[in-house]
Short mmCIF file of C-alpha atoms in Angstrom, two decimals:
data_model
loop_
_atom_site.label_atom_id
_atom_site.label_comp_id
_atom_site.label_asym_id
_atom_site.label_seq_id
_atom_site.Cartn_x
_atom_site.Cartn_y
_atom_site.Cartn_z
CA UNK X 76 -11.15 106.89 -70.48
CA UNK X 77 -14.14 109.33 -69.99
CA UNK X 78 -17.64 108.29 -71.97
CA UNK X 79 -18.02 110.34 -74.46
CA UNK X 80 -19.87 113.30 -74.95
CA UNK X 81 -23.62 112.45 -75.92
CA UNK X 82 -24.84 114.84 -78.70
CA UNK X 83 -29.01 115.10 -79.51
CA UNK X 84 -28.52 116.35 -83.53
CA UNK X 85 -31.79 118.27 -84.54
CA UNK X 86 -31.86 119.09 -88.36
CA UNK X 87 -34.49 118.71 -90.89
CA UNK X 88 -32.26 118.38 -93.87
CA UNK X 89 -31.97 114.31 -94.31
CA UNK X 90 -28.45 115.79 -95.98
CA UNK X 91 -26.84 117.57 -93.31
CA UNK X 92 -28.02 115.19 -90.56
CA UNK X 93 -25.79 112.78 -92.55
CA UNK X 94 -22.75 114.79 -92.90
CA UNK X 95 -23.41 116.49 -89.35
CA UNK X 96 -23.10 113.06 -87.72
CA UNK X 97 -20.50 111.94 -89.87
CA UNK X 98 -18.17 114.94 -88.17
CA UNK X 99 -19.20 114.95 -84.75
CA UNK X 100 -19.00 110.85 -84.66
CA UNK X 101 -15.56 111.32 -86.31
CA UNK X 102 -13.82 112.78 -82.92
CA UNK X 103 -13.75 109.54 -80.37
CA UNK X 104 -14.67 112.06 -77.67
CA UNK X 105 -18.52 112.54 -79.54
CA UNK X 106 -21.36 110.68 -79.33
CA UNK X 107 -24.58 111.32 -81.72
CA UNK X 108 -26.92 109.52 -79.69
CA UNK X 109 -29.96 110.93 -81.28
CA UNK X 110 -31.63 112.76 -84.48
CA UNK X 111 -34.63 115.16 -84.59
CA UNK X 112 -36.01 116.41 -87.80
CA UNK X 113 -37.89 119.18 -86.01
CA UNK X 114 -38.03 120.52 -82.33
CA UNK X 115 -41.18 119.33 -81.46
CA UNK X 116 -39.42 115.63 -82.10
CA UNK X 117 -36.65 116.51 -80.17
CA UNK X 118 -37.99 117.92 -77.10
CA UNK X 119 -39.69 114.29 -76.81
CA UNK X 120 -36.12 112.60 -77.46
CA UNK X 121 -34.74 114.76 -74.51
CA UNK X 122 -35.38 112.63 -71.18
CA UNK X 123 -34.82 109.30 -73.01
CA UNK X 124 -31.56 110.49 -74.49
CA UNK X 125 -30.01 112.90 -71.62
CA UNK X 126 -27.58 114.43 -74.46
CA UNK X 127 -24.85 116.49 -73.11
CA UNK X 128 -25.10 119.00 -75.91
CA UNK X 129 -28.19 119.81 -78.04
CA UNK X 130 -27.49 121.08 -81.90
CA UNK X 131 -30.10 122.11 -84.01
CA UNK X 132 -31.23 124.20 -86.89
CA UNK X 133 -33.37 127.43 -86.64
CA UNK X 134 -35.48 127.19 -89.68
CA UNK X 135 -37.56 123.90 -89.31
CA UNK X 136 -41.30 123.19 -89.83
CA UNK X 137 -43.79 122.45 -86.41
CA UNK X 138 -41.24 123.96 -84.07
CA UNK X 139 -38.21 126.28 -85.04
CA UNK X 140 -34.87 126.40 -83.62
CA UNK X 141 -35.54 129.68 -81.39
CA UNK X 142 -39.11 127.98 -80.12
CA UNK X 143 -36.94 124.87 -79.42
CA UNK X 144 -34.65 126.98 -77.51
CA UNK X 145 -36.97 128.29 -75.58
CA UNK X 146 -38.78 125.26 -74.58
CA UNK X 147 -35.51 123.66 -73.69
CA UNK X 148 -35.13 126.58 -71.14
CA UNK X 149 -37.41 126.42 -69.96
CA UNK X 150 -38.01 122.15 -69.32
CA UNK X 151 -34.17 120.29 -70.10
CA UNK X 152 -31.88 123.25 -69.22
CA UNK X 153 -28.50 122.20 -71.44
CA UNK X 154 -25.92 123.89 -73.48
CA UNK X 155 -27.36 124.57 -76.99
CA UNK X 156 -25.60 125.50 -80.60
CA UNK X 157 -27.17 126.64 -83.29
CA UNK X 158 -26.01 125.06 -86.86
CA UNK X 159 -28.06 126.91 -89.50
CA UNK X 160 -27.34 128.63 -92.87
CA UNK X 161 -29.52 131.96 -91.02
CA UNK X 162 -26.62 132.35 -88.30
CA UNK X 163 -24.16 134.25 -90.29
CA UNK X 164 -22.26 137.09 -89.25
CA UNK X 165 -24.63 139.31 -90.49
CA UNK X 166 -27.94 137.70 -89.76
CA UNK X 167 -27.52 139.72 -86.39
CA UNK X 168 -31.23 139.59 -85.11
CA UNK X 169 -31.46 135.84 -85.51
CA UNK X 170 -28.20 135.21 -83.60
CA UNK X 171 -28.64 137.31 -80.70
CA UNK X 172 -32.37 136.33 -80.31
CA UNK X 173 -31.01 132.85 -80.20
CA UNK X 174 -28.39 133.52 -77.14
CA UNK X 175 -31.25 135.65 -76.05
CA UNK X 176 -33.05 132.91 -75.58
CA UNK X 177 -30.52 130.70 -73.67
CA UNK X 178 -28.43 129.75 -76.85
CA UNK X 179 -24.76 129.33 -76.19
CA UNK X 180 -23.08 129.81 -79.28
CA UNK X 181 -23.64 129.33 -83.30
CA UNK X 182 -22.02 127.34 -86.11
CA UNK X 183 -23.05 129.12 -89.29
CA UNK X 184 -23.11 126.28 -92.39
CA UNK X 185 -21.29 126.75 -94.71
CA UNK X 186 -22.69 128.63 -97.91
CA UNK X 187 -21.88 126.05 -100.72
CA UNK X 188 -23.46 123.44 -98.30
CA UNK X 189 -21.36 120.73 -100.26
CA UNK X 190 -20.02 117.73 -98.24
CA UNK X 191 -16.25 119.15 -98.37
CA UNK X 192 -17.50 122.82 -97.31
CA UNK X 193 -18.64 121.22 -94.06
CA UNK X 194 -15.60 118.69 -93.61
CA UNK X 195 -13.28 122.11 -93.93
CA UNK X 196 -14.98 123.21 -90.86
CA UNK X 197 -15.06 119.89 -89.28
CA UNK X 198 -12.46 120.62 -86.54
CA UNK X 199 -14.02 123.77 -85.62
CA UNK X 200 -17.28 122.30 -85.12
CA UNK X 201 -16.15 119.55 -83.21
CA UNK X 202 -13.87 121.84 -80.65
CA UNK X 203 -17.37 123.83 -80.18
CA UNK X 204 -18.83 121.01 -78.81
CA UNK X 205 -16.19 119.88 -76.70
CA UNK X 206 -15.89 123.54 -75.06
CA UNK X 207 -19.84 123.54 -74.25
CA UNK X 208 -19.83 119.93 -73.15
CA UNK X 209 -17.88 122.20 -70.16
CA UNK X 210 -20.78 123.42 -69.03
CA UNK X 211 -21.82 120.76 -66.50
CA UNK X 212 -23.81 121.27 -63.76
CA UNK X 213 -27.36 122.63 -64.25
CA UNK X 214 -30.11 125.23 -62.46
CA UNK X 215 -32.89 126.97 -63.00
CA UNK X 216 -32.71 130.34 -62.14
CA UNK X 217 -34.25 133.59 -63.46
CA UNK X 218 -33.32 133.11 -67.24
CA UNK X 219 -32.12 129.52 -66.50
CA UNK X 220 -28.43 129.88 -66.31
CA UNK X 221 -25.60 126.97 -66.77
CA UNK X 222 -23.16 126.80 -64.20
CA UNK X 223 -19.59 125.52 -64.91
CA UNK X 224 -18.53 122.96 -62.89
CA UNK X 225 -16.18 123.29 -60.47
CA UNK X 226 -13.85 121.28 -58.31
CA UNK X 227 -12.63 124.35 -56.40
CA UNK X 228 -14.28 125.24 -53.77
CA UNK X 229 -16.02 128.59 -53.43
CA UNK X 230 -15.77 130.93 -50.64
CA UNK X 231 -19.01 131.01 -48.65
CA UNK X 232 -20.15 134.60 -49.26
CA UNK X 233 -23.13 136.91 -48.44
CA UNK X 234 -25.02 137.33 -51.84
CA UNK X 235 -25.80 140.78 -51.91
CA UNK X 236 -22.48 142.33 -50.40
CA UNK X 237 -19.11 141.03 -49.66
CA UNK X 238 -15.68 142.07 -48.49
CA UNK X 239 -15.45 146.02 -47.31
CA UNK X 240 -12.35 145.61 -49.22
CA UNK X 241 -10.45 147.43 -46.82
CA UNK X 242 -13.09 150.52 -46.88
CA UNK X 243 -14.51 152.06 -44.49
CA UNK X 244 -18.93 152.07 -45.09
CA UNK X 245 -18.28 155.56 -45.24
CA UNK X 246 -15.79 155.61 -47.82
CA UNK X 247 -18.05 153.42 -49.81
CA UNK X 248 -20.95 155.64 -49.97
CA UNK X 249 -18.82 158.78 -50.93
CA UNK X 250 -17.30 157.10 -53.81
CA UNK X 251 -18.20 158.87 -56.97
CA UNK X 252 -18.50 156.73 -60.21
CA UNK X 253 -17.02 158.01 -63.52
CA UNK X 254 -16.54 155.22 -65.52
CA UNK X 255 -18.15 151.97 -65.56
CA UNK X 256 -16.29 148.88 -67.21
CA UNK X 257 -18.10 145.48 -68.05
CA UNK X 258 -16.38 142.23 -68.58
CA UNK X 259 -17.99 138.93 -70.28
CA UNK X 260 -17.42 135.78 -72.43
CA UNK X 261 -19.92 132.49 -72.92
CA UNK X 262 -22.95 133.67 -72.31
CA UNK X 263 -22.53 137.74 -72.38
CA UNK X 264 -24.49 139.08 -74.55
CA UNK X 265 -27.87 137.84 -73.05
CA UNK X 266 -25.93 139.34 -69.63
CA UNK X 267 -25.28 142.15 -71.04
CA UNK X 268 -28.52 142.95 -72.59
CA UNK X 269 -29.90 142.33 -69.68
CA UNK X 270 -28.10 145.24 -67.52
CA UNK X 271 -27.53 147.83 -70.24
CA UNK X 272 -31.62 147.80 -71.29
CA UNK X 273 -32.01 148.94 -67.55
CA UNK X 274 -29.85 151.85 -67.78
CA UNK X 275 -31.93 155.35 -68.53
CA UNK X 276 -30.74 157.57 -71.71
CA UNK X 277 -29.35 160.62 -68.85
CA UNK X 278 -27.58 157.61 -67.94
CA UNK X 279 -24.29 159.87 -66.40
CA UNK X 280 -21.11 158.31 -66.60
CA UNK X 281 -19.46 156.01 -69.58
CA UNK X 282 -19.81 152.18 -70.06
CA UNK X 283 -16.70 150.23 -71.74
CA UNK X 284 -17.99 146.83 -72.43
CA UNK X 285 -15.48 144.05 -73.26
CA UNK X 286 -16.63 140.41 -74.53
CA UNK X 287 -15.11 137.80 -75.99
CA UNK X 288 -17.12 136.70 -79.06
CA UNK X 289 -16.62 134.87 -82.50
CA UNK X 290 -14.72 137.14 -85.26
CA UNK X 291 -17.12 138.89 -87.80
CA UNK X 292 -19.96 138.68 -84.89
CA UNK X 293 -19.05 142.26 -83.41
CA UNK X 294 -20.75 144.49 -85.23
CA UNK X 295 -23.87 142.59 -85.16
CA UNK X 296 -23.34 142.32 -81.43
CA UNK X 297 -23.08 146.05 -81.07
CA UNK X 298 -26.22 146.93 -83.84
CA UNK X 299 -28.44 144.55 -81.47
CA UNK X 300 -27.23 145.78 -78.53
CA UNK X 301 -27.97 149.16 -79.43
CA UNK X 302 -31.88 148.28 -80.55
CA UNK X 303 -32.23 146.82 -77.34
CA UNK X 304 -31.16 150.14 -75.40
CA UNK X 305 -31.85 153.79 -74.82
CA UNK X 306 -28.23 154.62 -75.20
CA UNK X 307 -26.48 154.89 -78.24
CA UNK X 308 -23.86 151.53 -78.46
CA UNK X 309 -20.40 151.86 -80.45
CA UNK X 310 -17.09 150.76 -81.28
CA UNK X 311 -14.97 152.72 -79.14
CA UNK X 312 -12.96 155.42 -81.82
CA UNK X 313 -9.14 156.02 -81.53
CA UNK X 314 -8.50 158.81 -79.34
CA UNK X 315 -11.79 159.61 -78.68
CA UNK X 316 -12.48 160.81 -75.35
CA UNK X 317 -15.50 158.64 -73.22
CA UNK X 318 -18.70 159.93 -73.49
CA UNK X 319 -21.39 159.41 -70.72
CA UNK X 320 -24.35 157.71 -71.50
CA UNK X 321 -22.64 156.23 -74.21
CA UNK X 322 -21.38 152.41 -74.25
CA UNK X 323 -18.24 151.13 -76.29
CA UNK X 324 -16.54 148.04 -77.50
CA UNK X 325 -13.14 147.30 -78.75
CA UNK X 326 -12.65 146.88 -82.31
CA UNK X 327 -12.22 142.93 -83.30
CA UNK X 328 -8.60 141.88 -82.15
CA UNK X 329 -7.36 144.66 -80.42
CA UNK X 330 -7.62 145.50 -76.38
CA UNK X 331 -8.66 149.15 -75.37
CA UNK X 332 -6.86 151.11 -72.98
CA UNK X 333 -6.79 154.55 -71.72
CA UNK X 334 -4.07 156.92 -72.34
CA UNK X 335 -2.87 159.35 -70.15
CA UNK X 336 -5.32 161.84 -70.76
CA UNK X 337 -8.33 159.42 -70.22
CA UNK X 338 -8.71 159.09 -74.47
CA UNK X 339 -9.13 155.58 -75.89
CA UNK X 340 -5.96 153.52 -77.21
CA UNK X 341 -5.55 149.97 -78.81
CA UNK X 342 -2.94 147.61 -78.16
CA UNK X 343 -2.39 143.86 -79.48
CA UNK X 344 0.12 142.66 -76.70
CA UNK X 345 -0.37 139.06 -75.32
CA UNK X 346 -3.74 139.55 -73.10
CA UNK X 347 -5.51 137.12 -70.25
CA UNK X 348 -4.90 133.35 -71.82
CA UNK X 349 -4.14 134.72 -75.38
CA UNK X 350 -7.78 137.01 -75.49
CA UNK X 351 -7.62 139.87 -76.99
CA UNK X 352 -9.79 141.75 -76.33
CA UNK X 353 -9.10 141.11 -72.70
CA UNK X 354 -10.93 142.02 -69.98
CA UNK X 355 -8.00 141.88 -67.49
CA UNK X 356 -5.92 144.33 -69.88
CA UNK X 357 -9.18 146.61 -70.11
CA UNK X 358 -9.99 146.65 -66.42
CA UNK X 359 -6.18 147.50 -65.02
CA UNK X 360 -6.12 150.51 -67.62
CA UNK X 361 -9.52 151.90 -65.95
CA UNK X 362 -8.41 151.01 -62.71
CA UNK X 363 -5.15 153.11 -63.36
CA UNK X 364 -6.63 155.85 -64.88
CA UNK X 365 -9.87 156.42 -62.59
CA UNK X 366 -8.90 154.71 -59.42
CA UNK X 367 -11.74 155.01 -56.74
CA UNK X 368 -13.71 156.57 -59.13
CA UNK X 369 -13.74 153.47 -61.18
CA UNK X 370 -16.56 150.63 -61.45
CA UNK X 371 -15.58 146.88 -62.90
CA UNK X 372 -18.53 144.33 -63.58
CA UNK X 373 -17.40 140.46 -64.10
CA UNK X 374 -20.27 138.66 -65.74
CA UNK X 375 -20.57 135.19 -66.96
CA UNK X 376 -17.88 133.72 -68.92
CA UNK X 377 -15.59 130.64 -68.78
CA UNK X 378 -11.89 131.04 -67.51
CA UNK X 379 -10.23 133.66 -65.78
CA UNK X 380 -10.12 136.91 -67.73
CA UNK X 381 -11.13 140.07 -65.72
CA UNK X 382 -10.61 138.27 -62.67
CA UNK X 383 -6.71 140.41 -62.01
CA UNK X 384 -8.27 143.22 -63.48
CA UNK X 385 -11.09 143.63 -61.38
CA UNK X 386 -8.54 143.00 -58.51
CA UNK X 387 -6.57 146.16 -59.43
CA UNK X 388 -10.08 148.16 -59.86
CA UNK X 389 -10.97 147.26 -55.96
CA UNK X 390 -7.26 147.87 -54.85
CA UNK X 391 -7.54 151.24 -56.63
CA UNK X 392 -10.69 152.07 -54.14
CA UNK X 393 -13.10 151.54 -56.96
CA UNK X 394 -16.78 150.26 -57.24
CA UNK X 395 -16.56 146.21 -57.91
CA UNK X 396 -19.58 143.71 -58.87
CA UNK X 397 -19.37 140.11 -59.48
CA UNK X 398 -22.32 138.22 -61.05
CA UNK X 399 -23.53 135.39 -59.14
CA UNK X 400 -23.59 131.66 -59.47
CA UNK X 401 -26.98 131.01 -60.14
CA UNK X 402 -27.65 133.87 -62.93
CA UNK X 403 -24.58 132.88 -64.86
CA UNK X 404 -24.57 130.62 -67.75
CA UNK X 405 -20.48 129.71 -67.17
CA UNK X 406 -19.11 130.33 -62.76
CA UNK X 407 -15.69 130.87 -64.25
CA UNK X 408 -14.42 133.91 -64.57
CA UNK X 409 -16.68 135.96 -61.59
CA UNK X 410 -15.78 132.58 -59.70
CA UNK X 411 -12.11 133.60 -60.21
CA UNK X 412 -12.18 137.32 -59.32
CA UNK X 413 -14.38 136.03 -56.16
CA UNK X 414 -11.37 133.90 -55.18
CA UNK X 415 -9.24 136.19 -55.09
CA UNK X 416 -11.49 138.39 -53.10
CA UNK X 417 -11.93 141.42 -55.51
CA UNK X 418 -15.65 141.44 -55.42
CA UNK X 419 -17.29 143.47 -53.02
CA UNK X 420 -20.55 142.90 -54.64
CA UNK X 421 -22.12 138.83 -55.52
CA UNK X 422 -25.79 139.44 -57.83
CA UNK X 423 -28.10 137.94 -59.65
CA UNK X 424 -27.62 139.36 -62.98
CA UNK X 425 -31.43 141.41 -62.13
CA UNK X 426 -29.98 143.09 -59.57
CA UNK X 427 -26.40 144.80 -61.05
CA UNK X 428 -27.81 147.64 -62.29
CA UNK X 429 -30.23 148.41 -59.62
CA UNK X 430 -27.11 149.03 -58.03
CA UNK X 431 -25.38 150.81 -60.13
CA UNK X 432 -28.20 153.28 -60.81
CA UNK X 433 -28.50 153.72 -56.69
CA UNK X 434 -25.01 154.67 -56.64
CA UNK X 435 -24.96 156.84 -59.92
CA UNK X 436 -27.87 158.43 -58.11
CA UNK X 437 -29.91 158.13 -61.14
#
């Protein structure tokens, strides 16, 4: 049997620390192996402890839980989830300065704060420390990414360009982008911010952006987003027609397609390993509607979604970008599109829309 996962708890209510422990030390597969009632305390416990998994609270005297973030960013690189009352769906600027920041995901506590509010949530809690446990293998790059661990081996690759895909150079630098789809999961929205606050407001072609995120988190997602961009950012309308310069999302639960005149559709059917939205579902719809004239972006994210999707986009002639290893916070799911050779383009996450604007002309 593996050891189990070793858990640095960072709270400054003497309260929750107690029930906090109580659930994580209640799965056999958890370890609390430290407490912290503040980050400055914490960020001292670090190299003695080694935790796995860091959990903390944002509103704490001497050193918040963004500062504590940040330091661990910068110093312990680890996967880090936020358990605070201030991390609720709508406290969107705290929560998405927090991933921002390098946070991986948040736990908001429950309201009532009673014992029994928090042991309702109990198995959620737990799974979201199992799933960032995941995240194994450590660098230091740019905006210190995680990077999944992998058994599989990856193809040995040029960074900045790949496979021709079966296109002539000359093909390549004809090709005329119309539409530009962007898929993402654990660690998106810092990706994501990243590429779309580079892009200018005459930006010329439409951006469909498709991430897998907690429900009731959306909006906020798209209201941050949108502060953080010269374009306007938006759930994507039923039948409307894709707008450049304009970025859209999915609504919550549903994937979005393009019908056959190019207008936006929803569907619910079974997507890529039950997500829905799904990237995969997203990307082949582009991919049939645009072809060459297509462009499909795999950022970080754990699993596979996107990775058949961006295959059809490059089989269609289109433009396709993966992002790389060491910018990523989770090598899964641009790992699995790269496997199956459907990215012609391997970058930092700096660097994607450099290249986009160069071949939008912009």
């Amino acid at each position: 049997m593996s050891s189990p996962i070793k858990v640095l708890l960072v709270e400054d209510s003497p309260v929750a620390t107690i029930v906090l422990k109580r659930i994580l030390n209640s799965s056999p597969e958890i370890q609390v192996v430290g407490t912290a009632c503040n980050g400055l305390e914490a960020l001292e416990l670090i190299p003695k402890l080694q935790p796995q998994v860091i959990c903390t609270d944002l509103n704490m005297a001497q050193m918040n839980g963004l500062e504590f973030t940040q330091e661990v960013m910068k110093k312990y690189p680890r996967p880090i989830l936020i358990i605070s009352a201030s991390v609720q769906a709508n406290d969107t600027q705290n929560v998405f300065e927090l991933m921002k920041a390098g946070a991986l995901d948040v736990f908001p506590k429950p309201i009532g704060g009673l014992a029994s509010d928090y042991d309702r949530l109990a198995n959620e809690l737990i799974a979201k420390v199992k799933v960032l446990s995941g995240v194994k293998v450590f660098t230091r790059h740019q905006r210190l990414g995680l990077i999944e661990k992998s058994d599989r081996p990856i193809p040995k690759i040029n960074q900045l360009s790949m496979h021709n895909y079966q296109l002539s150079s000359g093909n390549l630098k004809s090709q005329t982008i119309k539409l530009l789809a962007v898929g993402a999961s654990t660690g998106g929205p810092q990706a994501l911010q990243s590429i779309i606050s580079q892009f200018p407001a005459n930006l010329p072609v439409p951006v469909i952006c498709i991430q897998h995120i907690s429900e009731g988190f959306l909006r906020g997602l798209v209201d941050w987003l949108g502060c953080e961009s010269k374009l306007p950012v938006k759930i994507a309308g039923l039948g409307e027609f894709p707008q450049a310069g304009t970025v859209y999302f999915p609504p919550e639960k549903r994937h979005l397609e393009l019908n056959s005149q190019g207008r936006f559709m929803y569907s619910e059917a079974a997507g890529e390993a039950g997500h829905c939205p799904s990237v995969t579902v997203t990307f082949k719809s582009v991919a049939n509607f645009y072809g060459r004239a297509a462009a499909g972006v795999l950022l970080t994210g754990m699993g596979r979604d996107g990775a058949e999707g961006m295959l059809a986009i490059a089989r269609g002639g289109g433009l396709t970008i993966a992002q790389d290893e060491g910018s990523c916070v989770v090598f899964g799911m641009p790992k699995e599109a790269i496997a199956l050779g459907a990215a012609q383009h391997i970058l930092p996450v700096s660097a994607i829309a450099p290249l986009l604007l160069a071949k939008l002309k912009v």
